[in-house]
Amino acid sequence: MLTGFEHAEDAGVYKITEDIALVQTLDFFTPTVDDPYTFGQIAATNALNDVYAMGGKPVTAMNIVCFPIKTMDMAVLREVLRGGLDKMREAGVLLVGGHSVEDNEIKYGLSVTGVIHPDKVLFNRGAKPGDSLILTKPLGTGVVSTALKAGYADPQLVQKAVSSMTTLNKKTSELMIAHGNIHACTDITGFGFLGHACEMIEDSNVGLKINSAAVPIFAGVRKLMETGYVPGGLYRNKNYRISQIEKADTCPAWILDVLFDPQTAGGLFFSISAAEAQSLIEKMHRDGIADAAIVGEVVSDNPGKIVVY
Ligand code: CO
Ligand code: CO
């Protein structure tokens, strides 16, 4: 086993031969949007992205379904599964099975198996002092989903968030791997940007400095937060990690909160040699990963802590 439970990695990695290791992950959840087809796409994207976060190539997947068969039309389930299947096709992944149970609430996701060369696994640890930190998608999907549930969200903003949540990190991961000099990588999901950033440096001898002004955030998220659309998970994430965070006065309070917003199918967050960061960002922008940005650096002077300025 190359990695398992101990460091909150995105997937388990098990070496089979000198050339091949398995990458295994499982993710499923309740709907974050109303449209069943879109929900299926989002859930599948979210699950597949954990393989990309390890630098792996997803190969096969199995559906995990909970469905209220007595109260909900089967057509809803068909649409959810169709959304998932379309994302698997886009990822070049074969659906090989699955399991469904009756439940009060619909839940959907995937168990994904991928492959990787055992020497090329990207762990969430390994960031080196002086590295640049890159985030590839904007933050705020948790806030937008919360406003959407309350029937209060600008359709244009919802569309942007949905399009981000249904974008596989496939191309991002391929560009990152081809560019090289990546020292640590994860994807941003339920624990929020700072939650996953903390996992990267826990019990390590490095710290992070995050430039709040450089972090991509969906336009309109600030207004939704000020109106009160803040997911409960944001506060749970913040309470859990705030002791590891040092906020400078230059970072506005609302941005610190967004940095804890639980994300669905968020972007990759990785550490790369500083000299290589700008050229990779330019490649990503050219390839349509428009929001990718250098958001901070790895430092040696505050191990295990994150300064947000
Ligand atoms: Co992950
Ligand atoms: Co996961």
GROMACS .gro file of C-alpha atoms and ligand atoms in nm:
model
  311
    1MET     CA    1   0.000   0.000   0.000
    2LEU     CA    2   0.142   0.336  -0.104
    3THR     CA    3  -0.119   0.541   0.080
    4GLY     CA    4  -0.434   0.470   0.277
    5PHE     CA    5  -0.630   0.639   0.555
    6GLU     CA    6  -0.356   0.805   0.754
    7HIS     CA    7  -0.299   1.136   0.573
    8ALA     CA    8  -0.647   1.221   0.441
    9GLU     CA    9  -0.534   1.149   0.084
   10ASP     CA   10  -0.786   1.178  -0.200
   11ALA     CA   11  -0.767   0.807  -0.281
   12GLY     CA   12  -0.606   0.485  -0.164
   13VAL     CA   13  -0.311   0.368  -0.376
   14TYR     CA   14  -0.199   0.004  -0.388
   15LYS     CA   15   0.104  -0.119  -0.583
   16ILE     CA   16   0.037  -0.426  -0.799
   17THR     CA   17   0.360  -0.449  -1.001
   18GLU     CA   18   0.672  -0.235  -1.050
   19ASP     CA   19   0.479  -0.037  -1.315
   20ILE     CA   20   0.120  -0.033  -1.199
   21ALA     CA   21  -0.058   0.081  -0.885
   22LEU     CA   22  -0.435   0.091  -0.832
   23VAL     CA   23  -0.600   0.420  -0.730
   24GLN     CA   24  -0.932   0.362  -0.551
   25THR     CA   25  -1.188   0.610  -0.427
   26LEU     CA   26  -1.557   0.639  -0.340
   27ASP     CA   27  -1.782   0.945  -0.311
   28PHE     CA   28  -2.160   0.991  -0.300
   29PHE     CA   29  -2.398   1.253  -0.167
   30THR     CA   30  -2.744   1.412  -0.175
   31PRO     CA   31  -2.838   1.653  -0.459
   32THR     CA   32  -2.685   2.000  -0.462
   33VAL     CA   33  -2.896   2.112  -0.761
   34ASP     CA   34  -3.259   2.053  -0.870
   35ASP     CA   35  -3.201   1.904  -1.214
   36PRO     CA   36  -3.141   1.523  -1.190
   37TYR     CA   37  -2.922   1.502  -1.501
   38THR     CA   38  -2.700   1.784  -1.374
   39PHE     CA   39  -2.682   1.625  -1.029
   40GLY     CA   40  -2.563   1.300  -1.188
   41GLN     CA   41  -2.292   1.487  -1.377
   42ILE     CA   42  -2.177   1.671  -1.064
   43ALA     CA   43  -2.163   1.359  -0.846
   44ALA     CA   44  -1.964   1.166  -1.107
   45THR     CA   45  -1.726   1.458  -1.166
   46ASN     CA   46  -1.668   1.491  -0.792
   47ALA     CA   47  -1.585   1.120  -0.756
   48LEU     CA   48  -1.361   1.100  -1.066
   49ASN     CA   49  -1.167   1.408  -0.956
   50ASP     CA   50  -1.012   1.226  -0.660
   51VAL     CA   51  -0.825   1.001  -0.903
   52TYR     CA   52  -0.701   1.305  -1.099
   53ALA     CA   53  -0.587   1.462  -0.770
   54MET     CA   54  -0.349   1.167  -0.717
   55GLY     CA   55  -0.215   1.208  -1.072
   56GLY     CA   56  -0.393   0.888  -1.176
   57LYS     CA   57  -0.599   0.783  -1.478
   58PRO     CA   58  -0.949   0.657  -1.391
   59VAL     CA   59  -1.035   0.332  -1.571
   60THR     CA   60  -1.355   0.177  -1.431
   61ALA     CA   61  -1.639   0.290  -1.204
   62MET     CA   62  -1.941   0.152  -1.021
   63ASN     CA   63  -2.263   0.339  -0.941
   64ILE     CA   64  -2.378   0.382  -0.580
   65VAL     CA   65  -2.746   0.473  -0.561
   66CYS     CA   66  -2.995   0.540  -0.281
   67PHE     CA   67  -3.346   0.606  -0.412
   68PRO     CA   68  -3.698   0.655  -0.266
   69ILE     CA   69  -3.863   0.413  -0.508
   70LYS     CA   70  -4.209   0.446  -0.345
   71THR     CA   71  -4.230   0.825  -0.367
   72MET     CA   72  -4.015   0.931  -0.660
   73ASP     CA   73  -4.056   0.874  -1.033
   74MET     CA   74  -3.804   0.630  -1.180
   75ALA     CA   75  -3.748   0.881  -1.460
   76VAL     CA   76  -3.558   1.094  -1.207
   77LEU     CA   77  -3.319   0.808  -1.135
   78ARG     CA   78  -3.269   0.742  -1.505
   79GLU     CA   79  -3.169   1.106  -1.556
   80VAL     CA   80  -2.924   1.098  -1.262
   81LEU     CA   81  -2.760   0.784  -1.401
   82ARG     CA   82  -2.749   0.929  -1.752
   83GLY     CA   83  -2.567   1.237  -1.616
   84GLY     CA   84  -2.316   1.015  -1.439
   85LEU     CA   85  -2.263   0.798  -1.745
   86ASP     CA   86  -2.198   1.098  -1.969
   87LYS     CA   87  -1.919   1.211  -1.736
   88MET     CA   88  -1.771   0.862  -1.722
   89ARG     CA   89  -1.767   0.857  -2.104
   90GLU     CA   90  -1.597   1.196  -2.113
   91ALA     CA   91  -1.337   1.064  -1.869
   92GLY     CA   92  -1.286   0.749  -2.080
   93VAL     CA   93  -1.411   0.539  -1.788
   94LEU     CA   94  -1.609   0.216  -1.822
   95LEU     CA   95  -1.911   0.158  -1.597
   96VAL     CA   96  -1.875  -0.200  -1.472
   97GLY     CA   97  -2.151  -0.235  -1.215
   98GLY     CA   98  -2.308  -0.082  -0.911
   99HIS     CA   99  -2.550  -0.121  -0.625
  100SER     CA  100  -2.876   0.048  -0.528
  101VAL     CA  101  -3.076   0.055  -0.204
  102GLU     CA  102  -3.410   0.206  -0.109
  103ASP     CA  103  -3.376   0.519   0.103
  104ASN     CA  104  -3.586   0.822   0.202
  105GLU     CA  105  -3.359   1.055   0.013
  106ILE     CA  106  -3.187   1.026  -0.322
  107LYS     CA  107  -2.808   0.984  -0.306
  108TYR     CA  108  -2.570   0.911  -0.590
  109GLY     CA  109  -2.202   0.871  -0.650
  110LEU     CA  110  -1.929   0.644  -0.781
  111SER     CA  111  -1.666   0.406  -0.668
  112VAL     CA  112  -1.380   0.470  -0.910
  113THR     CA  113  -1.072   0.261  -0.986
  114GLY     CA  114  -0.777   0.414  -1.166
  115VAL     CA  115  -0.417   0.333  -1.244
  116ILE     CA  116  -0.089   0.513  -1.196
  117HIS     CA  117   0.283   0.442  -1.209
  118PRO     CA  118   0.385   0.372  -0.847
  119ASP     CA  119   0.667   0.632  -0.866
  120LYS     CA  120   0.440   0.906  -1.002
  121VAL     CA  121   0.176   0.927  -0.731
  122LEU     CA  122   0.101   1.285  -0.627
  123PHE     CA  123   0.049   1.285  -0.251
  124ASN     CA  124  -0.109   1.573  -0.063
  125ARG     CA  125   0.220   1.606   0.131
  126GLY     CA  126   0.560   1.699   0.000
  127ALA     CA  127   0.527   2.075  -0.058
  128LYS     CA  128   0.872   2.236  -0.043
  129PRO     CA  129   0.964   2.581   0.097
  130GLY     CA  130   0.971   2.832  -0.190
  131ASP     CA  131   0.709   2.643  -0.396
  132SER     CA  132   0.419   2.831  -0.552
  133LEU     CA  133   0.062   2.720  -0.483
  134ILE     CA  134  -0.189   2.694  -0.767
  135LEU     CA  135  -0.569   2.666  -0.743
  136THR     CA  136  -0.753   2.581  -1.066
  137LYS     CA  137  -1.124   2.658  -1.003
  138PRO     CA  138  -1.305   2.946  -0.830
  139LEU     CA  139  -1.447   2.899  -0.478
  140GLY     CA  140  -1.807   2.952  -0.368
  141THR     CA  141  -2.008   2.650  -0.492
  142GLY     CA  142  -2.132   2.577  -0.137
  143VAL     CA  143  -2.267   2.930  -0.097
  144VAL     CA  144  -2.430   2.920  -0.441
  145SER     CA  145  -2.593   2.578  -0.369
  146THR     CA  146  -2.727   2.712  -0.037
  147ALA     CA  147  -2.883   3.016  -0.208
  148LEU     CA  148  -3.021   2.793  -0.484
  149LYS     CA  149  -3.195   2.569  -0.229
  150ALA     CA  150  -3.358   2.879  -0.080
  151GLY     CA  151  -3.472   2.985  -0.428
  152TYR     CA  152  -3.251   3.290  -0.419
  153ALA     CA  153  -2.966   3.285  -0.667
  154ASP     CA  154  -2.892   3.470  -0.986
  155PRO     CA  155  -2.937   3.217  -1.273
  156GLN     CA  156  -2.617   3.337  -1.437
  157LEU     CA  157  -2.416   3.271  -1.122
  158VAL     CA  158  -2.581   2.930  -1.078
  159GLN     CA  159  -2.493   2.846  -1.437
  160LYS     CA  160  -2.129   2.938  -1.379
  161ALA     CA  161  -2.109   2.732  -1.059
  162VAL     CA  162  -2.279   2.433  -1.227
  163SER     CA  163  -2.047   2.451  -1.525
  164SER     CA  164  -1.751   2.449  -1.285
  165MET     CA  165  -1.892   2.156  -1.082
  166THR     CA  166  -1.943   1.951  -1.400
  167THR     CA  167  -1.590   2.015  -1.529
  168LEU     CA  168  -1.360   1.717  -1.482
  169ASN     CA  169  -1.009   1.796  -1.358
  170LYS     CA  170  -0.887   1.562  -1.635
  171LYS     CA  171  -0.720   1.817  -1.860
  172THR     CA  172  -0.592   2.015  -1.560
  173SER     CA  173  -0.431   1.702  -1.421
  174GLU     CA  174  -0.280   1.605  -1.758
  175LEU     CA  175  -0.128   1.952  -1.804
  176MET     CA  176   0.006   1.949  -1.450
  177ILE     CA  177   0.167   1.605  -1.488
  178ALA     CA  178   0.316   1.687  -1.829
  179HIS     CA  179   0.464   2.010  -1.691
  180GLY     CA  180   0.627   1.832  -1.397
  181ASN     CA  181   0.792   1.971  -1.082
  182ILE     CA  182   0.473   1.911  -0.882
  183HIS     CA  183   0.552   1.835  -0.517
  184ALA     CA  184   0.205   1.793  -0.362
  185CYS     CA  185  -0.152   1.789  -0.487
  186THR     CA  186  -0.511   1.753  -0.367
  187ASP     CA  187  -0.855   1.864  -0.483
  188ILE     CA  188  -1.080   2.110  -0.301
  189THR     CA  189  -1.404   1.952  -0.179
  190GLY     CA  190  -1.604   1.932   0.145
  191PHE     CA  191  -1.351   2.071   0.394
  192GLY     CA  192  -1.310   2.389   0.192
  193PHE     CA  193  -0.992   2.542   0.052
  194LEU     CA  194  -0.825   2.600   0.390
  195GLY     CA  195  -0.936   2.261   0.525
  196HIS     CA  196  -0.765   2.078   0.240
  197ALA     CA  197  -0.469   2.319   0.256
  198CYS     CA  198  -0.429   2.227   0.627
  199GLU     CA  199  -0.421   1.856   0.535
  200MET     CA  200  -0.127   1.931   0.305
  201ILE     CA  201   0.092   2.067   0.585
  202GLU     CA  202  -0.028   1.885   0.896
  203ASP     CA  203   0.265   1.754   1.106
  204SER     CA  204   0.504   1.875   0.836
  205ASN     CA  205   0.793   2.121   0.857
  206VAL     CA  206   0.638   2.372   0.617
  207GLY     CA  207   0.364   2.633   0.636
  208LEU     CA  208   0.164   2.820   0.371
  209LYS     CA  209   0.110   3.185   0.289
  210ILE     CA  210  -0.212   3.257   0.099
  211ASN     CA  211  -0.277   3.583  -0.086
  212SER     CA  212  -0.653   3.634  -0.034
  213ALA     CA  213  -0.672   3.882  -0.324
  214ALA     CA  214  -0.537   3.621  -0.568
  215VAL     CA  215  -0.785   3.343  -0.482
  216PRO     CA  216  -1.046   3.297  -0.759
  217ILE     CA  217  -1.403   3.337  -0.625
  218PHE     CA  218  -1.728   3.338  -0.827
  219ALA     CA  219  -1.853   3.694  -0.875
  220GLY     CA  220  -2.172   3.741  -0.672
  221VAL     CA  221  -2.073   3.508  -0.387
  222ARG     CA  222  -1.994   3.798  -0.154
  223LYS     CA  223  -2.346   3.939  -0.195
  224LEU     CA  224  -2.507   3.600  -0.126
  225MET     CA  225  -2.300   3.562   0.193
  226GLU     CA  226  -2.389   3.911   0.309
  227THR     CA  227  -2.757   3.824   0.250
  228GLY     CA  228  -2.709   3.526   0.481
  229TYR     CA  229  -2.669   3.231   0.243
  230VAL     CA  230  -2.387   3.057   0.422
  231PRO     CA  231  -2.376   2.676   0.438
  232GLY     CA  232  -2.355   2.519   0.784
  233GLY     CA  233  -2.053   2.322   0.667
  234LEU     CA  234  -1.859   2.646   0.623
  235TYR     CA  235  -1.874   2.719   0.996
  236ARG     CA  236  -1.793   2.358   1.085
  237ASN     CA  237  -1.487   2.372   0.859
  238LYS     CA  238  -1.382   2.705   1.010
  239ASN     CA  239  -1.425   2.598   1.373
  240TYR     CA  240  -1.226   2.283   1.307
  241ARG     CA  241  -0.925   2.454   1.144
  242ILE     CA  242  -0.920   2.815   1.263
  243SER     CA  243  -0.648   2.747   1.525
  244GLN     CA  244  -0.405   2.672   1.239
  245ILE     CA  245  -0.489   2.995   1.053
  246GLU     CA  246  -0.340   3.338   1.106
  247LYS     CA  247  -0.544   3.611   0.934
  248ALA     CA  248  -0.367   3.938   0.852
  249ASP     CA  249  -0.570   4.263   0.850
  250THR     CA  250  -0.529   4.285   0.473
  251CYS     CA  251  -0.756   3.980   0.426
  252PRO     CA  252  -1.127   4.080   0.436
  253ALA     CA  253  -1.339   3.874   0.680
  254TRP     CA  254  -1.577   3.752   0.406
  255ILE     CA  255  -1.289   3.612   0.199
  256LEU     CA  256  -1.160   3.417   0.498
  257ASP     CA  257  -1.510   3.265   0.523
  258VAL     CA  258  -1.518   3.174   0.151
  259LEU     CA  259  -1.187   2.994   0.203
  260PHE     CA  260  -1.380   2.754   0.430
  261ASP     CA  261  -1.682   2.712   0.197
  262PRO     CA  262  -1.740   2.338   0.133
  263GLN     CA  263  -1.688   2.277  -0.239
  264THR     CA  264  -1.836   2.012  -0.465
  265ALA     CA  265  -1.610   1.891  -0.747
  266GLY     CA  266  -1.367   2.177  -0.678
  267GLY     CA  267  -1.039   2.247  -0.850
  268LEU     CA  268  -0.695   2.099  -0.803
  269PHE     CA  269  -0.472   2.266  -0.546
  270PHE     CA  270  -0.103   2.192  -0.584
  271SER     CA  271   0.249   2.293  -0.498
  272ILE     CA  272   0.502   2.347  -0.779
  273SER     CA  273   0.860   2.481  -0.807
  274ALA     CA  274   0.823   2.861  -0.818
  275ALA     CA  275   1.024   2.888  -1.142
  276GLU     CA  276   0.773   2.660  -1.318
  277ALA     CA  277   0.448   2.808  -1.187
  278GLN     CA  278   0.389   3.098  -1.426
  279SER     CA  279   0.449   2.897  -1.744
  280LEU     CA  280   0.204   2.628  -1.626
  281ILE     CA  281  -0.059   2.892  -1.546
  282GLU     CA  282  -0.018   3.029  -1.899
  283LYS     CA  283  -0.059   2.680  -2.048
  284MET     CA  284  -0.374   2.626  -1.841
  285HIS     CA  285  -0.522   2.959  -1.949
  286ARG     CA  286  -0.452   2.873  -2.314
  287ASP     CA  287  -0.631   2.541  -2.268
  288GLY     CA  288  -0.947   2.693  -2.122
  289ILE     CA  289  -0.872   2.652  -1.751
  290ALA     CA  290  -0.935   3.023  -1.725
  291ASP     CA  291  -0.952   3.069  -1.349
  292ALA     CA  292  -0.629   2.887  -1.255
  293ALA     CA  293  -0.418   3.119  -1.042
  294ILE     CA  294  -0.110   3.131  -0.822
  295VAL     CA  295  -0.265   3.187  -0.480
  296GLY     CA  296   0.028   3.163  -0.242
  297GLU     CA  297   0.359   3.004  -0.149
  298VAL     CA  298   0.511   2.740   0.073
  299VAL     CA  299   0.727   2.870   0.359
  300SER     CA  300   0.949   2.720   0.627
  301ASP     CA  301   0.900   2.980   0.898
  302ASN     CA  302   0.556   2.876   1.032
  303PRO     CA  303   0.537   2.495   1.011
  304GLY     CA  304   0.184   2.353   1.021
  305LYS     CA  305   0.025   2.700   0.999
  306ILE     CA  306  -0.135   2.904   0.724
  307VAL     CA  307  -0.103   3.283   0.706
  308VAL     CA  308  -0.379   3.445   0.496
  309TYR     CA  309  -0.299   3.803   0.397
  310CO      CO  310  -1.031   1.484  -0.280
  311CO      CO  311  -1.338   1.227  -0.191
   0.00000   0.00000   0.00000
